[in-house]
PDB file of C-alpha atoms in Angstrom:
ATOM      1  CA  UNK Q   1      23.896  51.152  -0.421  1.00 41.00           C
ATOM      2  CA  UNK Q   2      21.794  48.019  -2.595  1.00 42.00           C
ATOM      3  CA  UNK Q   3      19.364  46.039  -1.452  1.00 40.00           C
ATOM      4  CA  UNK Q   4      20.591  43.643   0.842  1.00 42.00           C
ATOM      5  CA  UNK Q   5      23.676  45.277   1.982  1.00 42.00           C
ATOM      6  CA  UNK Q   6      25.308  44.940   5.314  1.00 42.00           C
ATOM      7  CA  UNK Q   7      27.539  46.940   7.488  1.00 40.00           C
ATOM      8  CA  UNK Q   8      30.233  45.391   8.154  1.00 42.00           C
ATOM      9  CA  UNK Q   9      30.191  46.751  11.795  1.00 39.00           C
ATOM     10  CA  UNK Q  10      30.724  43.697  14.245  1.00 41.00           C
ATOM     11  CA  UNK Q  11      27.966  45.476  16.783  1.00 41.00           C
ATOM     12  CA  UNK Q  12      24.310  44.050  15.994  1.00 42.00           C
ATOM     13  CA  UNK Q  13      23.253  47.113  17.051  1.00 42.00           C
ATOM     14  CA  UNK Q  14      25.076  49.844  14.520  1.00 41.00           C
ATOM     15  CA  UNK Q  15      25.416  47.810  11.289  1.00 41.00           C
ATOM     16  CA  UNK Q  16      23.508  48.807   8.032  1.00 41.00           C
ATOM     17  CA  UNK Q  17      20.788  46.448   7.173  1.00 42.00           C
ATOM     18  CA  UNK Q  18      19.413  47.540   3.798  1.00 40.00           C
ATOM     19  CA  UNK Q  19      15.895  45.152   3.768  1.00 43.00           C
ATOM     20  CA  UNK Q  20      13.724  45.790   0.754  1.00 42.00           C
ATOM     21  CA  UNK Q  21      14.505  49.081  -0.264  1.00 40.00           C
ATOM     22  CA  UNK Q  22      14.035  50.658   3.826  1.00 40.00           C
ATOM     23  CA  UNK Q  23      17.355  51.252   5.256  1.00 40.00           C
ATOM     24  CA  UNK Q  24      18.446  51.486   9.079  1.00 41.00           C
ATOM     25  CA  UNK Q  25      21.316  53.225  10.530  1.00 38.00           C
ATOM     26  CA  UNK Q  26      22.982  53.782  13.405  1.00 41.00           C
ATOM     27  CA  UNK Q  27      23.620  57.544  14.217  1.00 40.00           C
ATOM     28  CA  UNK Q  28      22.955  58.206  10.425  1.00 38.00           C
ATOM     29  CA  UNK Q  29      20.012  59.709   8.593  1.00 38.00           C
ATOM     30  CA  UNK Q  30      18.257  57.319   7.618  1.00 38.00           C
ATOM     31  CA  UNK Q  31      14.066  56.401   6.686  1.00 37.00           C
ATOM     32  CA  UNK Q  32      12.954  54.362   9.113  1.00 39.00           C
ATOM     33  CA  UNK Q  33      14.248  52.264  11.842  1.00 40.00           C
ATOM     34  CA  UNK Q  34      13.505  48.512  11.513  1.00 42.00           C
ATOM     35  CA  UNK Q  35      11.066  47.834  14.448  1.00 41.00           C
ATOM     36  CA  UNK Q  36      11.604  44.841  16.991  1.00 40.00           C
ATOM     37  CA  UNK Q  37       8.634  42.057  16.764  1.00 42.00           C
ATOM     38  CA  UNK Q  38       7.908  38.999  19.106  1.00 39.00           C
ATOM     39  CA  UNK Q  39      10.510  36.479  18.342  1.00 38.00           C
ATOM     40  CA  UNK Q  40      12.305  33.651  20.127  1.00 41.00           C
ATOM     41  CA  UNK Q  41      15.027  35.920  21.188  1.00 42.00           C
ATOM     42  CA  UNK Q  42      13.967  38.989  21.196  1.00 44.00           C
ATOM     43  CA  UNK Q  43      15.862  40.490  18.185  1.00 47.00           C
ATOM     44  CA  UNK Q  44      14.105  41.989  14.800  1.00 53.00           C
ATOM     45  CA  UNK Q  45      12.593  39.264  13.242  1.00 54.00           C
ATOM     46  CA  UNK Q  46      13.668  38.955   9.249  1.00 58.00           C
ATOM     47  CA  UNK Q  47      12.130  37.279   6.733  1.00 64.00           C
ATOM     48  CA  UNK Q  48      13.757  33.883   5.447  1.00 66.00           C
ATOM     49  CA  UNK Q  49      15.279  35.786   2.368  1.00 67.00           C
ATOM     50  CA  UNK Q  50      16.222  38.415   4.446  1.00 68.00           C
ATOM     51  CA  UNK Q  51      18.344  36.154   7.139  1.00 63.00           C
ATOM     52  CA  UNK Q  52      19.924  34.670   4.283  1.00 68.00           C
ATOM     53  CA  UNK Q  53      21.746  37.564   3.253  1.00 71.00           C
ATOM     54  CA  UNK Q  54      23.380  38.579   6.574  1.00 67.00           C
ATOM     55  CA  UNK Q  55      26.914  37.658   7.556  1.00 63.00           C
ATOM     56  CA  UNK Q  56      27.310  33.795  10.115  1.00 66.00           C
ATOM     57  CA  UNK Q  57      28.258  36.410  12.529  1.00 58.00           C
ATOM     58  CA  UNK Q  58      25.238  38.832  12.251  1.00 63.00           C
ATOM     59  CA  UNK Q  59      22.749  35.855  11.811  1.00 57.00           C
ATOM     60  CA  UNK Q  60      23.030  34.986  15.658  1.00 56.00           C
ATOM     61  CA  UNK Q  61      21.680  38.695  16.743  1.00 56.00           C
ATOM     62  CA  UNK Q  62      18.634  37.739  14.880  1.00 54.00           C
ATOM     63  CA  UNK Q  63      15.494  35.925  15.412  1.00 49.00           C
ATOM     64  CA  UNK Q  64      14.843  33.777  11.965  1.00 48.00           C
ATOM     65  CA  UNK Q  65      10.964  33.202  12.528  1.00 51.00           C
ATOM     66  CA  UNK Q  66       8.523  34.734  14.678  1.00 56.00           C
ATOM     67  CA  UNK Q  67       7.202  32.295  17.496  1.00 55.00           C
ATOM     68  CA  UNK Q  68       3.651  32.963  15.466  1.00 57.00           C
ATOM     69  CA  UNK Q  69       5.290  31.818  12.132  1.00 60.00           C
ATOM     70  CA  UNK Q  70       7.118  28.676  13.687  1.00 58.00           C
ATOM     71  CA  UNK Q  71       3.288  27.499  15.254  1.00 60.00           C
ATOM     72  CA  UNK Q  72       1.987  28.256  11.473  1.00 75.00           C
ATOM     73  CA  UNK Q  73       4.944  26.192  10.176  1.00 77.00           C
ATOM     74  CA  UNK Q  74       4.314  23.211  12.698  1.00 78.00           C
ATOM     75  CA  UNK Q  75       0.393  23.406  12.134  1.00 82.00           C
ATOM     76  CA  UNK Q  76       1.234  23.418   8.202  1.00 82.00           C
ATOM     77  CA  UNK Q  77       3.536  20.281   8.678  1.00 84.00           C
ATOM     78  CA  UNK Q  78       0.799  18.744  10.950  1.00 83.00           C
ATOM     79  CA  UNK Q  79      -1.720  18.691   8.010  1.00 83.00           C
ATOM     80  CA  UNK Q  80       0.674  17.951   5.891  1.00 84.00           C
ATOM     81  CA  UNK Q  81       1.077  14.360   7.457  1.00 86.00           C
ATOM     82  CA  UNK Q  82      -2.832  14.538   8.307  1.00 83.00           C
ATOM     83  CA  UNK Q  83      -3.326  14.769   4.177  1.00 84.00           C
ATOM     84  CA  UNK Q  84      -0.741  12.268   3.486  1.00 85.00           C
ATOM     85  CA  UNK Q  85      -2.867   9.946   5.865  1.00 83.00           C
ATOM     86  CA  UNK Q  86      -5.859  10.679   4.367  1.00 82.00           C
ATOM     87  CA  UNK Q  87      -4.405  10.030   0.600  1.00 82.00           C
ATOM     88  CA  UNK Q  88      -3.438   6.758   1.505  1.00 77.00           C
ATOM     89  CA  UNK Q  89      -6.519   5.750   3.284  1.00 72.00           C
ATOM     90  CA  UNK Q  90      -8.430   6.960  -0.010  1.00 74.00           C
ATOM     91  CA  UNK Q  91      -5.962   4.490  -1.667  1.00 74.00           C
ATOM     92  CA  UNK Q  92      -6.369   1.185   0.365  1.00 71.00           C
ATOM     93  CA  UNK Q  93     -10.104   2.107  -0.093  1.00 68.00           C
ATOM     94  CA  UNK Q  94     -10.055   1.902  -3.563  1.00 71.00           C
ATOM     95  CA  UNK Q  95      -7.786  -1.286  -4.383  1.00 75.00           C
ATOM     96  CA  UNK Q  96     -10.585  -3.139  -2.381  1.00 85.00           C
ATOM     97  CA  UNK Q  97     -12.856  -1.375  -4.510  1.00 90.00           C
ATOM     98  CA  UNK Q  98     -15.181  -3.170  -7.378  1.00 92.00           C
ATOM     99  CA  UNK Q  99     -17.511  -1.154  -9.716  1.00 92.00           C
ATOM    100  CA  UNK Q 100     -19.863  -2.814 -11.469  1.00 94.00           C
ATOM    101  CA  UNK Q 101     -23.241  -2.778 -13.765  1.00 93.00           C
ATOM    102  CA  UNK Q 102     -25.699  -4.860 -14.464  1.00 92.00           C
ATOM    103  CA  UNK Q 103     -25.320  -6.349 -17.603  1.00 89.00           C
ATOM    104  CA  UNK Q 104     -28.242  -6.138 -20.279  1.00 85.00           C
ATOM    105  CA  UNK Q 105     -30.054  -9.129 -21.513  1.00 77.00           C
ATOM    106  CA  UNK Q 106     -28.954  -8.590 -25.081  1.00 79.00           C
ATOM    107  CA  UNK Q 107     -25.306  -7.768 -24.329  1.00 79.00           C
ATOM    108  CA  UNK Q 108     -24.275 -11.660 -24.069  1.00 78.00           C
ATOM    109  CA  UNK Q 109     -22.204 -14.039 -26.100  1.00 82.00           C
ATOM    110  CA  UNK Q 110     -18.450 -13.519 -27.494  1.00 82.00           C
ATOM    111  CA  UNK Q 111     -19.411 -10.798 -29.573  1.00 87.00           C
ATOM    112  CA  UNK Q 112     -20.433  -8.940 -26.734  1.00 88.00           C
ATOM    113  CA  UNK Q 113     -17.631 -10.022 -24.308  1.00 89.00           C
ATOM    114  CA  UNK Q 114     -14.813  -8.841 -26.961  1.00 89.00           C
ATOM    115  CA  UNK Q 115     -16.260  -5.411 -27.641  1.00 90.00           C
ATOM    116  CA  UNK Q 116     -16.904  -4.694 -23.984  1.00 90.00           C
ATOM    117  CA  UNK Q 117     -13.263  -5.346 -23.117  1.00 91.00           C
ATOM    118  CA  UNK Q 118     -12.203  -2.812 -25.725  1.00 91.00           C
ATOM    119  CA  UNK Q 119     -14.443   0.046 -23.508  1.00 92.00           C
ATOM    120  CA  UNK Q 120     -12.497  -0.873 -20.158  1.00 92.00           C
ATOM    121  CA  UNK Q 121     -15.146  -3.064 -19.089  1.00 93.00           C
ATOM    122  CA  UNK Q 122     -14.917  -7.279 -18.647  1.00 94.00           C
ATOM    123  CA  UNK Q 123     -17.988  -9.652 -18.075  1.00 94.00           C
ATOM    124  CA  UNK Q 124     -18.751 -10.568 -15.047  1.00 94.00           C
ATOM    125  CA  UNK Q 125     -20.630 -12.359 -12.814  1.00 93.00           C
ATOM    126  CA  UNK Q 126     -21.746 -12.694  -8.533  1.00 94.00           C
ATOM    127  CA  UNK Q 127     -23.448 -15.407  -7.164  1.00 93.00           C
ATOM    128  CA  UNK Q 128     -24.596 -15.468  -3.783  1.00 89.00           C
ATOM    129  CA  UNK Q 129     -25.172 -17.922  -1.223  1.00 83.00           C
ATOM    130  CA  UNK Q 130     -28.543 -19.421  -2.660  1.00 85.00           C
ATOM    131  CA  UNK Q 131     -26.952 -20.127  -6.104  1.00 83.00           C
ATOM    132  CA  UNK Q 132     -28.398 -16.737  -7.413  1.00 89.00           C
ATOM    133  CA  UNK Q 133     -26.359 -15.640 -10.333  1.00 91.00           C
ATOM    134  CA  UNK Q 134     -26.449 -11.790 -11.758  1.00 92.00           C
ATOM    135  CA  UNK Q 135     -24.187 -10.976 -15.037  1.00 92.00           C
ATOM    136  CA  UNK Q 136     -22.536  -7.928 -14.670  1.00 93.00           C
ATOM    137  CA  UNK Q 137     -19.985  -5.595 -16.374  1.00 93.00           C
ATOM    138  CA  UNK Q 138     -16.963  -5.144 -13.859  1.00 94.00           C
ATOM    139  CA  UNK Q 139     -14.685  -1.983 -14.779  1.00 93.00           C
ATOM    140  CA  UNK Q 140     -11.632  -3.607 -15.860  1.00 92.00           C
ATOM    141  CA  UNK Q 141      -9.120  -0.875 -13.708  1.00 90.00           C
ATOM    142  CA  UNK Q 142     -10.647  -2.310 -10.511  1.00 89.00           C
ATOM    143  CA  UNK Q 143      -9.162  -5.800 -10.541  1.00 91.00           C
ATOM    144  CA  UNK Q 144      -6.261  -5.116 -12.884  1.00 89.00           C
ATOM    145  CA  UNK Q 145      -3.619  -5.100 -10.083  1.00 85.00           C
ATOM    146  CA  UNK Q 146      -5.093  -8.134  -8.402  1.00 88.00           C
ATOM    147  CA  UNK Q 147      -4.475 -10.362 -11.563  1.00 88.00           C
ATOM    148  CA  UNK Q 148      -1.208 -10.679 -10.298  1.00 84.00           C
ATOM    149  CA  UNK Q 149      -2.348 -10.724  -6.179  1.00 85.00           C
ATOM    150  CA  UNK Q 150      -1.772 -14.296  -4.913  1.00 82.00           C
ATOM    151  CA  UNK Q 151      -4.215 -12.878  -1.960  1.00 85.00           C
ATOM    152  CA  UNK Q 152      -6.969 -11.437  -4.393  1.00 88.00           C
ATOM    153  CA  UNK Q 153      -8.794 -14.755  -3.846  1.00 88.00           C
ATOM    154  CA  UNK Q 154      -8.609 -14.342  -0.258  1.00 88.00           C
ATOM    155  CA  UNK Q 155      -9.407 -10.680   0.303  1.00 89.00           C
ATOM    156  CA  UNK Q 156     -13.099  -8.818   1.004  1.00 91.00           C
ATOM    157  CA  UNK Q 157     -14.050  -6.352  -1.559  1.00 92.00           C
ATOM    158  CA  UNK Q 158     -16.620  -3.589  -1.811  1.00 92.00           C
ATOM    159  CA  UNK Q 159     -18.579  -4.558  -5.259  1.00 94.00           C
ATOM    160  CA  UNK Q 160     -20.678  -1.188  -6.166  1.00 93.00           C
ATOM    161  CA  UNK Q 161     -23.358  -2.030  -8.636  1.00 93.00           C
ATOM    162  CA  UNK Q 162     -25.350   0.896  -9.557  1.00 90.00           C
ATOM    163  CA  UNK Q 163     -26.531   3.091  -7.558  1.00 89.00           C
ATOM    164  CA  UNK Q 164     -27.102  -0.293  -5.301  1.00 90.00           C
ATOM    165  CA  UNK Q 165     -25.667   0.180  -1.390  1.00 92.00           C
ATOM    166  CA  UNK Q 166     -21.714  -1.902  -1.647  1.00 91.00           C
ATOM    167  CA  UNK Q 167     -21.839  -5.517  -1.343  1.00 92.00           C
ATOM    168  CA  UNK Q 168     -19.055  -7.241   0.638  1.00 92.00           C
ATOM    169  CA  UNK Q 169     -17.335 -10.294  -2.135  1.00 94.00           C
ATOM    170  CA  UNK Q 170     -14.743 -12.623  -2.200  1.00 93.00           C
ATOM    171  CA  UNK Q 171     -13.405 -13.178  -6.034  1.00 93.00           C
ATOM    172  CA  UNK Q 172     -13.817 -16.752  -6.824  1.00 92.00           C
ATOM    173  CA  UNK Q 173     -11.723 -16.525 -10.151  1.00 92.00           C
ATOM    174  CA  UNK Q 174      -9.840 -13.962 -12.593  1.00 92.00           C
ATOM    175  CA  UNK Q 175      -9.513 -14.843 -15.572  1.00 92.00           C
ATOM    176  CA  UNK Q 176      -6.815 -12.905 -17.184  1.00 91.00           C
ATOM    177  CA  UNK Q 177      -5.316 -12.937 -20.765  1.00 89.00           C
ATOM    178  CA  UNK Q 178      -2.319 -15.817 -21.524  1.00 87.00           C
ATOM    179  CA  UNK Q 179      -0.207 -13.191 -22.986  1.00 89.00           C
ATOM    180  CA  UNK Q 180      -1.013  -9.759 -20.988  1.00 86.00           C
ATOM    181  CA  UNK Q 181      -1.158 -11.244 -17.583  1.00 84.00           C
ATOM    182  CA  UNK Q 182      -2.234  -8.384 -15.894  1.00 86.00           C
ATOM    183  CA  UNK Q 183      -4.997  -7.750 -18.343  1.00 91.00           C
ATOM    184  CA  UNK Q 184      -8.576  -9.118 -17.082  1.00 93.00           C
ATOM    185  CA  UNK Q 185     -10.861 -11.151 -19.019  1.00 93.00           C
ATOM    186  CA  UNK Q 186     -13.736 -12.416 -16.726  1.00 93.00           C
ATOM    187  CA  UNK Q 187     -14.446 -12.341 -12.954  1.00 94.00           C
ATOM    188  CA  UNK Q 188     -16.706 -14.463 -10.860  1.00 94.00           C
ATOM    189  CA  UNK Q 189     -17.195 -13.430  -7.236  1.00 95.00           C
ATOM    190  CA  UNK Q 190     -19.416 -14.581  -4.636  1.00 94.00           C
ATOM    191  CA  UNK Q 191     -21.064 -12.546  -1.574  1.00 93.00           C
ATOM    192  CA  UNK Q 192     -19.311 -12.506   1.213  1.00 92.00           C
ATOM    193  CA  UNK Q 193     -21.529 -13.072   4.490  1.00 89.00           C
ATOM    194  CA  UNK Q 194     -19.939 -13.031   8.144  1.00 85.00           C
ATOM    195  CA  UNK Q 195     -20.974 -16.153   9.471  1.00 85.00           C
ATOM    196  CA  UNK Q 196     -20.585 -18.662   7.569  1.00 89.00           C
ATOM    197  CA  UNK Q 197     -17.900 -21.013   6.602  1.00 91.00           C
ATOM    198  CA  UNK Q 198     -15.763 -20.205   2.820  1.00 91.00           C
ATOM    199  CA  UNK Q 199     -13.067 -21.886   1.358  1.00 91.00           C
ATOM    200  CA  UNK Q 200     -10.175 -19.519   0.125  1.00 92.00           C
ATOM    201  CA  UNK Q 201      -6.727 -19.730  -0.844  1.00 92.00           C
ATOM    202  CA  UNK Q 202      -3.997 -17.944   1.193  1.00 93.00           C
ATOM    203  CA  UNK Q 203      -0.745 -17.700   0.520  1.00 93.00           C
ATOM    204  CA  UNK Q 204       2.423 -19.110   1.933  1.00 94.00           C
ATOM    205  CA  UNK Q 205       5.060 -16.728   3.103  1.00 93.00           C
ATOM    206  CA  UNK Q 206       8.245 -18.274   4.238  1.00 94.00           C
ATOM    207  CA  UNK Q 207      10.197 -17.000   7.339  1.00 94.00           C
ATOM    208  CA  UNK Q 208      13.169 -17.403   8.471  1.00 94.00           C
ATOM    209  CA  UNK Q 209      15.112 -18.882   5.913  1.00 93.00           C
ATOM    210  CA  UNK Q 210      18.566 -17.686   6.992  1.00 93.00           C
ATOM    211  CA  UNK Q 211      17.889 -19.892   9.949  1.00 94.00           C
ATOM    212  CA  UNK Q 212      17.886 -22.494   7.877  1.00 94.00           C
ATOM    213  CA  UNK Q 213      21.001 -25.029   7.824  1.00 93.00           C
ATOM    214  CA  UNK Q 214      20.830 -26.663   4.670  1.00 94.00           C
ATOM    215  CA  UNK Q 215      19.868 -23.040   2.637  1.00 94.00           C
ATOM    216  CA  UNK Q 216      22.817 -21.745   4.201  1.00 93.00           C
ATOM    217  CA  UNK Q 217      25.018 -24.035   2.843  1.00 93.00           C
ATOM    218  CA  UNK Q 218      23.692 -23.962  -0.622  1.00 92.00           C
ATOM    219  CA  UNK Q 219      21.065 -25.881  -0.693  1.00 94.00           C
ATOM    220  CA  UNK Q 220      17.640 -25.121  -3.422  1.00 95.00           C
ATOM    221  CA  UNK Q 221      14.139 -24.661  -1.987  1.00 95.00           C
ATOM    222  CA  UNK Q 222      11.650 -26.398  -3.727  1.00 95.00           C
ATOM    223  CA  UNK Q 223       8.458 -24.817  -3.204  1.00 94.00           C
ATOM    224  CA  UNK Q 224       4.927 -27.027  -4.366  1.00 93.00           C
ATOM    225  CA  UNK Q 225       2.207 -24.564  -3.552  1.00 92.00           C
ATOM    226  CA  UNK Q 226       2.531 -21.027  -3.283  1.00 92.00           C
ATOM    227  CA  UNK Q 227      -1.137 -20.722  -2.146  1.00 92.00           C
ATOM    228  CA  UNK Q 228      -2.925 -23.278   0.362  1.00 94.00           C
ATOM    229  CA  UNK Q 229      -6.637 -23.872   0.254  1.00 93.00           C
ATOM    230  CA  UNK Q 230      -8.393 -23.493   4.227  1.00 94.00           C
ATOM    231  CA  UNK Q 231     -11.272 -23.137   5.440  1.00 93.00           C
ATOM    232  CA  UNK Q 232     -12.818 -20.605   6.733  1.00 92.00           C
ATOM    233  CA  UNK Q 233     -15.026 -20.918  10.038  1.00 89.00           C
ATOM    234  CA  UNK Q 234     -17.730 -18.078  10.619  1.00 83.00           C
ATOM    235  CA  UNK Q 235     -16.592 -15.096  12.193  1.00 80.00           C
ATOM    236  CA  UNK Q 236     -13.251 -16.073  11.489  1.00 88.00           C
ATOM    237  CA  UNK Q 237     -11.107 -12.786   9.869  1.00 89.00           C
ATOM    238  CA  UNK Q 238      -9.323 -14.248   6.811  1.00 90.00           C
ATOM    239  CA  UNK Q 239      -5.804 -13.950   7.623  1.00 90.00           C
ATOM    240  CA  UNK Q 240      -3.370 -12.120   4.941  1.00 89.00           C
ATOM    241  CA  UNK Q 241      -0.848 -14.688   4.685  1.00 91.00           C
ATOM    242  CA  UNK Q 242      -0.077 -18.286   6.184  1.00 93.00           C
ATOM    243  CA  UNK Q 243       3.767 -18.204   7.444  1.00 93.00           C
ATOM    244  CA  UNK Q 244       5.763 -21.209   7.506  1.00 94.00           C
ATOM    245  CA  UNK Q 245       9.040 -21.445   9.693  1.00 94.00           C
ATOM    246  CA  UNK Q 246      12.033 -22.785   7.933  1.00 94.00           C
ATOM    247  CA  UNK Q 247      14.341 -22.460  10.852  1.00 93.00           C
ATOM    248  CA  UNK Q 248      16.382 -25.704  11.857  1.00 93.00           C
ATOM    249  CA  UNK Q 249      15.491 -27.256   8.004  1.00 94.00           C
ATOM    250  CA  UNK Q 250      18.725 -29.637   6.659  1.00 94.00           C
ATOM    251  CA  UNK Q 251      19.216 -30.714   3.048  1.00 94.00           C
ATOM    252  CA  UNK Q 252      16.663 -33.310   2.324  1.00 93.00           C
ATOM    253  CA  UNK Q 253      13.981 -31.803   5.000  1.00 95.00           C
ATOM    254  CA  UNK Q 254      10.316 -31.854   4.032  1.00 95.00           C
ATOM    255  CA  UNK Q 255       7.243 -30.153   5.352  1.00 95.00           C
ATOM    256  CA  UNK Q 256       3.889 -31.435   4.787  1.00 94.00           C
ATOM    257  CA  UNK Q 257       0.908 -29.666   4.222  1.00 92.00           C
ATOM    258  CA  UNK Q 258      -0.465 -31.727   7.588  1.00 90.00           C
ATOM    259  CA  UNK Q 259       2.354 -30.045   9.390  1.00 90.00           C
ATOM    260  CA  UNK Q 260       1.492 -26.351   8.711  1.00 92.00           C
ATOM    261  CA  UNK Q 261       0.171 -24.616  11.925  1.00 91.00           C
ATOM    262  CA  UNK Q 262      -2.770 -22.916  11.045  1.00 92.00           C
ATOM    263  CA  UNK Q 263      -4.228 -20.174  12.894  1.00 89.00           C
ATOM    264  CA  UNK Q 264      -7.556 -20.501  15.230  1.00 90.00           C
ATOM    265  CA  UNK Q 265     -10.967 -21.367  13.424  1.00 90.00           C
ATOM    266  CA  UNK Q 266      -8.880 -22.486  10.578  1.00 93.00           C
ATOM    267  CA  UNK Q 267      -8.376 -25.686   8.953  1.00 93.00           C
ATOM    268  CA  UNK Q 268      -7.264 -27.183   5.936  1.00 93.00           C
ATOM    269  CA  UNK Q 269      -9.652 -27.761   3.213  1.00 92.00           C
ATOM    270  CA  UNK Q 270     -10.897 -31.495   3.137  1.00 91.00           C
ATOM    271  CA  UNK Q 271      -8.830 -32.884  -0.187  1.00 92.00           C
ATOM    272  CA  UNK Q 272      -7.537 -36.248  -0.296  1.00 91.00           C
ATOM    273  CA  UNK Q 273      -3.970 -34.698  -1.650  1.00 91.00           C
ATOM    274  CA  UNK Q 274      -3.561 -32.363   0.952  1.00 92.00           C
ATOM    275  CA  UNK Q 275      -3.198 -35.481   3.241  1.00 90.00           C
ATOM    276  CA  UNK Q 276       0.029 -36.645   1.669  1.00 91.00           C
ATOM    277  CA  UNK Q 277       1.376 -34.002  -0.373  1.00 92.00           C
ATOM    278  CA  UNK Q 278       5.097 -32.114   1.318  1.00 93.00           C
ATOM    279  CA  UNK Q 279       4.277 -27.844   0.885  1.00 94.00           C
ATOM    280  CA  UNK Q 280       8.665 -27.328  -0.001  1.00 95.00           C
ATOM    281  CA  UNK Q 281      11.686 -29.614  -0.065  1.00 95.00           C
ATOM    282  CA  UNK Q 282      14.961 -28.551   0.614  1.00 95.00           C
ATOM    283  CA  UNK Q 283      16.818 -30.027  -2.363  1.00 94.00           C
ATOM    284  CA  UNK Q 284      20.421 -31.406  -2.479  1.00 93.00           C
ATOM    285  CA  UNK Q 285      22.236 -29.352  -4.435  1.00 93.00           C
ATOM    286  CA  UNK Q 286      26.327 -29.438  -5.901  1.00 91.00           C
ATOM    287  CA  UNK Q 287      27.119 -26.704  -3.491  1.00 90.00           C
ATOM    288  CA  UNK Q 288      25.895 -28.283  -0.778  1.00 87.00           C
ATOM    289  CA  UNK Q 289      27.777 -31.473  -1.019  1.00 87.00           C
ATOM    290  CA  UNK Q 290      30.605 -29.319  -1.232  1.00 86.00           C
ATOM    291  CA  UNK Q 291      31.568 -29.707  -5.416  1.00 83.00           C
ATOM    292  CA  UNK Q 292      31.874 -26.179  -6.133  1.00 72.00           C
TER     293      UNK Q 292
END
């Protein structure tokens, strides 16, 4: 009989299992008998490959995985998910991750600027709350993906400089490239100190816009600013996003930037437009007068 044969014997107990060369028999010579282990039900426990072979009907007289190798299996899967937890953790840490060095006092001017941006580096610069200012070289991979962020002027970063202990920041402006968007081309950042009061820009994020009459019936948003200027009182956690409710909103419906709930120890920033200017419009539109 080959490798992997079967009996065709209906009893469990007689067939012919031929399992990596040993064979087992019932009432025949035979080399060795296969010997019973600690399983779920009791049976001989097989391998995987080896359960696979047998017949649907000889697969239910056996015990696919030892109660040891189903706790290995589980404890496997468990630090499976325990890695995949830790990967992205590593990951979130590093997009709010800036590396830095300080840049020399004869590496200044456009000369300078255009051949450090061919090395993956971009000029830099962090200013803290006295007015300090320290030039630095900013690796150009760490803010690449926030060039395109509307909350990268609103988020806390770790700025490593050296071998210098991090330094909490808030970017105060990216500069990037008018063609290559996502491509930096200066940063200016300011430390970040719990306590006192900043001015950032958050951005808007619309909700519930199917609840919204006069979008459901065809009507064009007009949004004005995608990002609103607030201030930020000490001690305050910068919020991720400022939502604005569209529900109940009819063709020709305004909301003004005084109208926006903000959340506690937040106001808007002191700027005569902001006292007049309307955030989005709903705009009349031919569908919704009916014309299509």
């Amino acid at each position: 009989v080959g490798a992997g044969a079967l009996a065709r014997s209906r009893d469990a107990s007689s067939f012919v299992a031929v399992l990596g060369g040993v064979r087992s028999f019932s009432g025949l010579t035979h080399t060795r008998q296969l010997e019973p282990r600690n399983s779920v039900s009791g049976g001989i426990a097989l391998r995987p490959a080896q359960f696979a072979a047998l017949m649907p009907w000889q697969k239910r007289a056996f015990s696919t995985v030892p109660v040891k190798q189903k706790l290995d299996e589980e404890e496997r899967e468990k630090l499976k998910i325990q890695r995949l937890i830790a990967a992205k953790q590593k990951r979130d840490i590093e997009k709010l991750t800036i590396r830095a060095q300080t840049r020399p006092a004869d590496c200044r001017g456009t000369p300078s600027s255009v051949a450090l941006r061919k090395t993956g580096w971009v000029p830099g610069r962090l200013q803290d709350s006295n007015g300090t200012n320290e030039l630095l070289h900013v690796e150009s991979k760490s803010v690449r993906r926030w060039c395109i962020e509307a909350r990268a002027l609103s988020t806390v970063f770790q700025l490593h400089v050296d071998d210098r202990p991090p330094i909490p920041v808030l970017i105060r402006e990216l500069q990037a490239h008018y063609v290559h968007y996502d491509e930096p081309m200066h940063v200016t950042m300011l430390a970040y100190e719990k306590g006192k009061d900043y001015l950032v820009e958050i951005p808007v994020n619309l909700v519930n816009q199917d609840k919204s009459p006069g979008l459901r019936i065809g009507g064009a948003l007009n949004l004005n600013m995608r990002t609103i200027q607030v201030k930020i009182k000490g001690g305050t956690p910068i919020p991720v996003r400022i939502e604005v409710d569209l529900a109940g909103l009819e063709v020709g419906d305004r909301i003004f930037l005084r109208d926006v709930k903000l959340p506690d120890g937040i106001e808007m920033a002191d700027l005569a437009h902001y006292k007049t200017i309307s955030l989005l419009r709903i705009a009349k539109t031919r569908a919704s007068m009916g014309l299509l």
